Coordinates of C-alpha atoms in Angstrom, one line a residue:
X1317 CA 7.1 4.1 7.5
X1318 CA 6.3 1.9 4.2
X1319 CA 5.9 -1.1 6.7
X1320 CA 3.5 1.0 9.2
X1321 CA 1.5 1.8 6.2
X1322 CA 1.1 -1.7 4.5
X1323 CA 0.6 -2.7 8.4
X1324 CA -2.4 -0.3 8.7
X1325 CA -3.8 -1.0 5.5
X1326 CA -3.8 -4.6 6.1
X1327 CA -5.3 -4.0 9.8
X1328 CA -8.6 -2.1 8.1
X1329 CA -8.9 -4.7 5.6
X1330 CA -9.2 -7.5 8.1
X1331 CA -11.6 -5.3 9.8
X1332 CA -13.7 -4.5 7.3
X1333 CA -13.6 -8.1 6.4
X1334 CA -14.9 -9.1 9.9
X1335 CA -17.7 -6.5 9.9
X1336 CA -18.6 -7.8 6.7
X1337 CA -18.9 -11.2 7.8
X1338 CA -20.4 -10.4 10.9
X1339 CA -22.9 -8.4 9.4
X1340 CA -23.8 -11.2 7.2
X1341 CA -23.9 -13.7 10.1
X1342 CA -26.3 -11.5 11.9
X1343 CA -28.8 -10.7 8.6
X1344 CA -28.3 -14.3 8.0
X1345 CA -29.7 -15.5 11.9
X1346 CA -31.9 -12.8 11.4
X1347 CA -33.6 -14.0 8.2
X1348 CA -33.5 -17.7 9.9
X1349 CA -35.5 -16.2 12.9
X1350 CA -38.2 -13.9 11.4
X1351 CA -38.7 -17.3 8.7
X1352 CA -39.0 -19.2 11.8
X1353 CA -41.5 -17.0 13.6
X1354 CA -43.3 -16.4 10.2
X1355 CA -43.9 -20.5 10.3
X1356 CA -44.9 -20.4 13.5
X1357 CA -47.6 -18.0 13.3
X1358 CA -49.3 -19.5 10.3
X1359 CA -49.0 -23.3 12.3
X1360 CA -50.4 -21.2 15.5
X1361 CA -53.2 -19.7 13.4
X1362 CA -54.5 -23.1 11.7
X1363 CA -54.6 -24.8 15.3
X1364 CA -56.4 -21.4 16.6
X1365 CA -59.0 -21.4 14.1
X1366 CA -59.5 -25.4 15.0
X1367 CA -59.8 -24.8 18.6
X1368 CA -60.7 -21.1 19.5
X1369 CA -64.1 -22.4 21.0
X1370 CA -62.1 -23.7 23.9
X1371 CA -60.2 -21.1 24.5
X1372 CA -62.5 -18.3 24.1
X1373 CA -64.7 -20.8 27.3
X1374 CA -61.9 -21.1 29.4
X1375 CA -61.1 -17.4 29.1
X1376 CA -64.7 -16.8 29.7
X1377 CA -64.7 -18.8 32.5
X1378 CA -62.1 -17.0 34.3
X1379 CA -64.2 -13.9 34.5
X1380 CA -67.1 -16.3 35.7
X1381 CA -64.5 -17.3 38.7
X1382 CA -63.8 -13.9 39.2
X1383 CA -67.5 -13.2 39.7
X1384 CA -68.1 -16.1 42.0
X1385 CA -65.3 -14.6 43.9
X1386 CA -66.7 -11.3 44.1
X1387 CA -70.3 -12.4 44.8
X1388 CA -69.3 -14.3 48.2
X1389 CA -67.5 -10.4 49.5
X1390 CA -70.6 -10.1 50.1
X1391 CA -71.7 -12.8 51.9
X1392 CA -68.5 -12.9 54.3
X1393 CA -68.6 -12.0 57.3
X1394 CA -65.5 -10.9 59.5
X1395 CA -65.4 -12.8 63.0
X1396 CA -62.4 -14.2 65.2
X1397 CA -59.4 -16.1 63.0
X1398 CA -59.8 -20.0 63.3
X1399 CA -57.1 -21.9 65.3
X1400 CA -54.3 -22.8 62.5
X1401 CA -51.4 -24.8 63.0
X1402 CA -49.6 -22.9 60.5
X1403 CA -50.0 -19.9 61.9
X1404 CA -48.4 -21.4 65.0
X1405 CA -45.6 -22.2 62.8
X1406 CA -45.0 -19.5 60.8
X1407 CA -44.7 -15.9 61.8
X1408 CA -47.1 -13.4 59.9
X1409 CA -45.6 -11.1 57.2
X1410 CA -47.7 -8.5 58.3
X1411 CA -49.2 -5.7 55.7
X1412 CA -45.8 -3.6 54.6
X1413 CA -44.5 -7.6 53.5
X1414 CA -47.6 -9.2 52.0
X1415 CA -46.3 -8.3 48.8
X1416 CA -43.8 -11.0 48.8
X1417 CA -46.2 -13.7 48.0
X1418 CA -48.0 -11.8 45.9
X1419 CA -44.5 -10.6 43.7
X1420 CA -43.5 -14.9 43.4
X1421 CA -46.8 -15.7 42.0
X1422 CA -46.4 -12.9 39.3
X1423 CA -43.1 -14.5 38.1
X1424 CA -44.3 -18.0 38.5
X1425 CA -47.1 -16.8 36.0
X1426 CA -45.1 -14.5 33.8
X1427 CA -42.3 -17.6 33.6
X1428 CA -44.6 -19.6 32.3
X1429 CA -46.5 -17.5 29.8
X1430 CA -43.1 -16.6 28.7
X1431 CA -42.2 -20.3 28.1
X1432 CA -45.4 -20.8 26.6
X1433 CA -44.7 -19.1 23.6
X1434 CA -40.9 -19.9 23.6
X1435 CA -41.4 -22.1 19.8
X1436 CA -42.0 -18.7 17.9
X1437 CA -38.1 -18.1 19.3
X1438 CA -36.2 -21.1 19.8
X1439 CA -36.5 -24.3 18.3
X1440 CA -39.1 -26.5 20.1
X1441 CA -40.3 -29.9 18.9
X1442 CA -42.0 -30.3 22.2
X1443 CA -45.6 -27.9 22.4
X1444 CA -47.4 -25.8 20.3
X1445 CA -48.6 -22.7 22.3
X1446 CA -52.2 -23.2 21.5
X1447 CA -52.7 -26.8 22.2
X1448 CA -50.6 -26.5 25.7
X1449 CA -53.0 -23.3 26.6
X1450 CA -56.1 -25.9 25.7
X1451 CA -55.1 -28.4 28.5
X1452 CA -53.9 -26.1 31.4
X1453 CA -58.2 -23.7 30.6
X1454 CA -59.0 -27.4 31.1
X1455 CA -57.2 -27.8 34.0
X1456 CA -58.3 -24.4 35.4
X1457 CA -61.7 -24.6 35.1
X1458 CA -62.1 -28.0 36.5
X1459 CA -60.2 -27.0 39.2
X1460 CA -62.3 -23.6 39.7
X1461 CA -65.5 -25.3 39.4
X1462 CA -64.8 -27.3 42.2
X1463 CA -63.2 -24.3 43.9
X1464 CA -66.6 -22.5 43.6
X1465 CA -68.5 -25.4 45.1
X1466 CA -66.5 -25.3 48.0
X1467 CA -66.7 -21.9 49.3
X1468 CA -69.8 -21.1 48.4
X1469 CA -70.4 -24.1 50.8
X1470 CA -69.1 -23.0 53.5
X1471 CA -68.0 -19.0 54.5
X1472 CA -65.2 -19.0 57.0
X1473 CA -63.7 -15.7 58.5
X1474 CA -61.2 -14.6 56.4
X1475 CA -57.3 -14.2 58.0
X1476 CA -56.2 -11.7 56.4
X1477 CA -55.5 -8.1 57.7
X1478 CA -58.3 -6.7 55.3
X1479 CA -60.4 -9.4 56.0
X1480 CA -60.6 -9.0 60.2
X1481 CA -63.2 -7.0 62.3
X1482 CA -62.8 -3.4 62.3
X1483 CA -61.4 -3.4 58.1
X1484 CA -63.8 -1.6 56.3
X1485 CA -63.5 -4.1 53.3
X1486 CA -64.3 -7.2 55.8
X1487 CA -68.0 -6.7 54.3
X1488 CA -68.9 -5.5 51.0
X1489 CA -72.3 -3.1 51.0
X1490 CA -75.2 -4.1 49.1
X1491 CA -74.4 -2.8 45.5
X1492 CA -76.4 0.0 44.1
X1493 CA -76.7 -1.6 40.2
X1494 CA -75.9 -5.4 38.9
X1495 CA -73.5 -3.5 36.7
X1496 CA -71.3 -2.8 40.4
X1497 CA -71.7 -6.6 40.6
X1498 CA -70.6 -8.0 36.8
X1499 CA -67.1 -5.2 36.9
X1500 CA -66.0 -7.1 39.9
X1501 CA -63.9 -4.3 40.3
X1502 CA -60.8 -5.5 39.3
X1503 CA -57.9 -6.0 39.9
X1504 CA -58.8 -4.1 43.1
X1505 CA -61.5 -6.3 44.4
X1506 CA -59.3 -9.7 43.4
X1507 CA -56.9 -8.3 45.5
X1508 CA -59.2 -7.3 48.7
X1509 CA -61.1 -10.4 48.1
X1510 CA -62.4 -12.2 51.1
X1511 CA -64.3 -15.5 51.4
X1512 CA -63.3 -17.3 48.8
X1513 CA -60.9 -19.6 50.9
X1514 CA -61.4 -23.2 50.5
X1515 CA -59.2 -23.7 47.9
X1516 CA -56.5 -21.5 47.5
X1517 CA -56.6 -19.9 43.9
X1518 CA -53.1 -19.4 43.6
X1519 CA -52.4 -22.6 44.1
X1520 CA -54.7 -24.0 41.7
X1521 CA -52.4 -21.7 38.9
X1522 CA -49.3 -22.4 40.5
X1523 CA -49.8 -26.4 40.7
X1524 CA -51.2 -26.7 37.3
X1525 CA -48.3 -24.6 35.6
X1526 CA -45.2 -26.6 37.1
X1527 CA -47.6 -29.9 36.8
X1528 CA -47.6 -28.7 33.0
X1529 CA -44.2 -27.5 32.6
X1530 CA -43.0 -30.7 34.7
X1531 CA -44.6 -32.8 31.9
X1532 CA -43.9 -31.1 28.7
X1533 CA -41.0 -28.9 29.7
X1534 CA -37.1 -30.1 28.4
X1535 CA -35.1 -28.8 31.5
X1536 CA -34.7 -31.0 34.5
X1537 CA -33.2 -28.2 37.0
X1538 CA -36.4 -25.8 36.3
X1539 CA -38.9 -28.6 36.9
X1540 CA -36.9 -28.8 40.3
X1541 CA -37.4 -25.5 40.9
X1542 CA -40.8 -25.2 40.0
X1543 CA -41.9 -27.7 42.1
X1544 CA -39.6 -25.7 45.0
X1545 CA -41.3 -22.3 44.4
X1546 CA -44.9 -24.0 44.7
X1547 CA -43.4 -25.0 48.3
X1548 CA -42.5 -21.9 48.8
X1549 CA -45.2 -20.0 47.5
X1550 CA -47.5 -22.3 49.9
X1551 CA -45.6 -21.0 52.9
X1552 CA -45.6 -17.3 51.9
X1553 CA -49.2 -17.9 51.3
X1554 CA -49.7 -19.2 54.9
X1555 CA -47.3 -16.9 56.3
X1556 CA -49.1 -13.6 54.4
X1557 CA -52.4 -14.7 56.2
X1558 CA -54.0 -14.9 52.6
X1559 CA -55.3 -18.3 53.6
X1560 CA -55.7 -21.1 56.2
X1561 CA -53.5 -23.7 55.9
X1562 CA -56.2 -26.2 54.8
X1563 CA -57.1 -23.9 52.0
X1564 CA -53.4 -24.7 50.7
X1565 CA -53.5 -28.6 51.8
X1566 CA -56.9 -29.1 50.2
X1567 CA -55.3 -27.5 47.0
X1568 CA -52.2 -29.4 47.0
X1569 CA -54.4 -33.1 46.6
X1570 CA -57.3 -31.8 44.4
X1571 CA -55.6 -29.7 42.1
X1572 CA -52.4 -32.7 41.7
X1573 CA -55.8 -35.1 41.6
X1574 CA -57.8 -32.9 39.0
X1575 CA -54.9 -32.8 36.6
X1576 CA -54.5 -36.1 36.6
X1577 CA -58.2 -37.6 35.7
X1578 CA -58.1 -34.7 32.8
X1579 CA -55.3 -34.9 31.3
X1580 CA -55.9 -39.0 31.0
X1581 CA -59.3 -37.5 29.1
X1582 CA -57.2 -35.2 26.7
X1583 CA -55.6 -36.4 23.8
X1584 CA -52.2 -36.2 23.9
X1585 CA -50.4 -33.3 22.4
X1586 CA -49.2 -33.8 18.6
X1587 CA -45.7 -34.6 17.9
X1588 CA -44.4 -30.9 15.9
X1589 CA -42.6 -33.5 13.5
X1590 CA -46.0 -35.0 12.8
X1591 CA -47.7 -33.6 10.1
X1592 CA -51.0 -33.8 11.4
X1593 CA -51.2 -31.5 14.3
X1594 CA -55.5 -30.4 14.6
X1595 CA -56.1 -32.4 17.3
X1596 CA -58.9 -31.4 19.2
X1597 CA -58.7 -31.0 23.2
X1598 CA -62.0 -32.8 23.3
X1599 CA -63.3 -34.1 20.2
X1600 CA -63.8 -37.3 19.4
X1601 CA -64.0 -37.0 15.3
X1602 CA -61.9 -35.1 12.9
X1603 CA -63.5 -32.6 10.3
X1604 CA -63.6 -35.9 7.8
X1605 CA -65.9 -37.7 9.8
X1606 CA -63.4 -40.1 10.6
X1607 CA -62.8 -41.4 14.9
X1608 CA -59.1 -41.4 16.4
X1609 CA -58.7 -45.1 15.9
X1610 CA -59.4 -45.4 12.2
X1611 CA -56.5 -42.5 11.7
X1612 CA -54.5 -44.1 13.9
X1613 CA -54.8 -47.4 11.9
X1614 CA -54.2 -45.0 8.9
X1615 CA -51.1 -44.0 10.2
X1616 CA -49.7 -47.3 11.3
X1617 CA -50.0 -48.4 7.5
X1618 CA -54.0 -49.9 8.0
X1619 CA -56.0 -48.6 5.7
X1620 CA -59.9 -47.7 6.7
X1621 CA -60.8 -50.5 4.4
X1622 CA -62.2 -53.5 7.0
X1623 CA -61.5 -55.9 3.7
X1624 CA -57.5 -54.6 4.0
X1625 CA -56.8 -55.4 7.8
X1626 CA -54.7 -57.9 7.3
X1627 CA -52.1 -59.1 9.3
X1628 CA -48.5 -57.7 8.3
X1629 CA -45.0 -59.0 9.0
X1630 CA -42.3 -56.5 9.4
X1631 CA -39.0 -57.8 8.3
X1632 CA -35.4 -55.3 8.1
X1633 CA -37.7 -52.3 8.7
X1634 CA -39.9 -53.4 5.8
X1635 CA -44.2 -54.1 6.3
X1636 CA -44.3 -57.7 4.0
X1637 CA -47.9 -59.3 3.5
X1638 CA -49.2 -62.6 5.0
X1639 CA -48.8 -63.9 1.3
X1640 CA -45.4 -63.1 1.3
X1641 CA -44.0 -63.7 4.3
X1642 CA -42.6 -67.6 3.4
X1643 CA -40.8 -66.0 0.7
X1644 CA -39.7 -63.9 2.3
X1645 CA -38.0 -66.1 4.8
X1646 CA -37.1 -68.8 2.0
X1647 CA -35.1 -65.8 0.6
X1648 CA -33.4 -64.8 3.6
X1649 CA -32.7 -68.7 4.3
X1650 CA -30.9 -68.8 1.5
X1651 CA -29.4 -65.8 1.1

């Protein structure tokens, strides 16, 4: 009974022990996260006040998409479907299945929201959540703009089930207000949208998020699959009727084309171990006054002096003046 007892006693006091030290482990990781999310919002806030000019236009161009959109409803007009070879090809989804394409574009775009703001979790040396949103508005709006172009250009009859003779939302009537006009209704009247074909908007998202994540992303296997989902979400889009198959071919090329050209306009994204992260997306002067070349000589050890640009000699990791160089090497010589 004595040994049962010592036994037991000693079984709680391991136990509390463990508690203990897992409670500590888990306050511990827990202080280590809220620091780390702490740091990242004051990092996230600097580089928002720097650049919330571009945001606040791509943003603003979205809704003007979404208008463009909803203007040419009303110009559309519902007549037989065009011959499409990939509607020879691929059997239509029908109405009770067009939700498929529609539920793998919403975790495409969640996925990569998500990932977006991954460094206020994990350790990330790679992006900083406002700079990376900078580039893909770019890419977006470029991509729009030329989407608008396009099918205002030219109104084809739409494919899908909504968009056919006989749907009461093939044609939009003439709105009572401009206030009908500038709601755009949504998400309803993104959703029943017709004319707005040539180019496929959910491919321009879809082609610039795994074009992003496939450049600044750390994990081969999801670039893989990204770049597998925007294959399939191009068939579920031809397959749902949603568009022509041209719509998705003239999207694959411009939108891969488009990113491309801007991005090689961009500056490139900080390195986080850098100390100097306010870049701007398209500035061409920092808040001194001073270009991108003269800190770039600043930071390779030039000074902006033109009197100081002299030529240096690096020796065992070491930046040696001309003056000093022959001593340098006399030294080594006879060392």
């Amino acid at each position: 009974m004595v040994i049962w007892k010592l036994s037991f006693h000693t079984l709680n006091i391991t136990t509390n022990n463990s508690i203990d030290n897992m409670s500590f482990y888990i306050g511990r990781e827990a202080s280590k996260l809220w620091k780390r999310i702490c740091a990242e919002v004051a990092t996230e806030i600097n580089l928002l006040a720097e650049n919330w000019k571009y945001l606040l236009a791509g943003l603003v161009f979205q809704y003007i998409h979404g208008l463009a959109a909803r203007g040419v409803h009303y110009l559309h007009r519902p007549g037989p479907i065009l011959q499409d070879v990939g509607f020879f090809f691929l059997p239509e989804l029908g109405k009770d299945k067009a939700y498929i394409s529609e539920t793998l574009f919403s975790v495409i775009f969640l996925s990569f929201v998500l990932w977006t703001f991954h460094p206020f979790i994990l350790k990330s040396r790679k992006i900083y959540t406002v700079l990376i949103w900078c580039r893909v508005l770019a890419f977006l709006v470029a991509s729009q703009f030329l989407r608008i172009i396009t099918f205002y250009s030219t109104q084809l009859p739409g494919p899908n089930y909504h968009c056919r003779e006989g749907s009461k939302l093939a044609t939009l009537p003439r709105p009572d207000n401009t206030l009908e006009v500038l709601l755009i209704n949504f998400p309803r009247g993104v959703v029943y949208g017709c004319g707005d074909l040539i180019f496929s908007s959910h491919m321009i998202f879809t082609l610039v998020f795994v074009r992003t994540y496939h450049k600044y992303g750390t994990r081969r296997w999801i670039k893989q699959l990204g770049w597998l989902l925007a294959v399939i979400q191009s068939l579920l889009i031809v397959a749902s009727r949603k568009h022509y198959t041209v719509d998705v071919a003239v999207a694959w090329y411009t939108v891969n084309l488009v990113v491309f050209f801007v991005d090689k306009k961009l500056p490139e994204l900080p390195d986080r171990l850098s100390a100097s992260v306010t870049l701007l997306p398209l500035s061409t002067k920092d808040k001194d006054g001073r270009t991108k070349e003269e800190n770039h000589e600043l930071l390779n050890g030039n000074s902006g002096d033109p009197a100081d640009w002299r030529q240096r000699t690096q020796i065992n990791g070491k930046i040696i003046e001309d003056a000093n160089t022959c001593h340098a090497d006399s030294a080594m010589n006879s060392a």
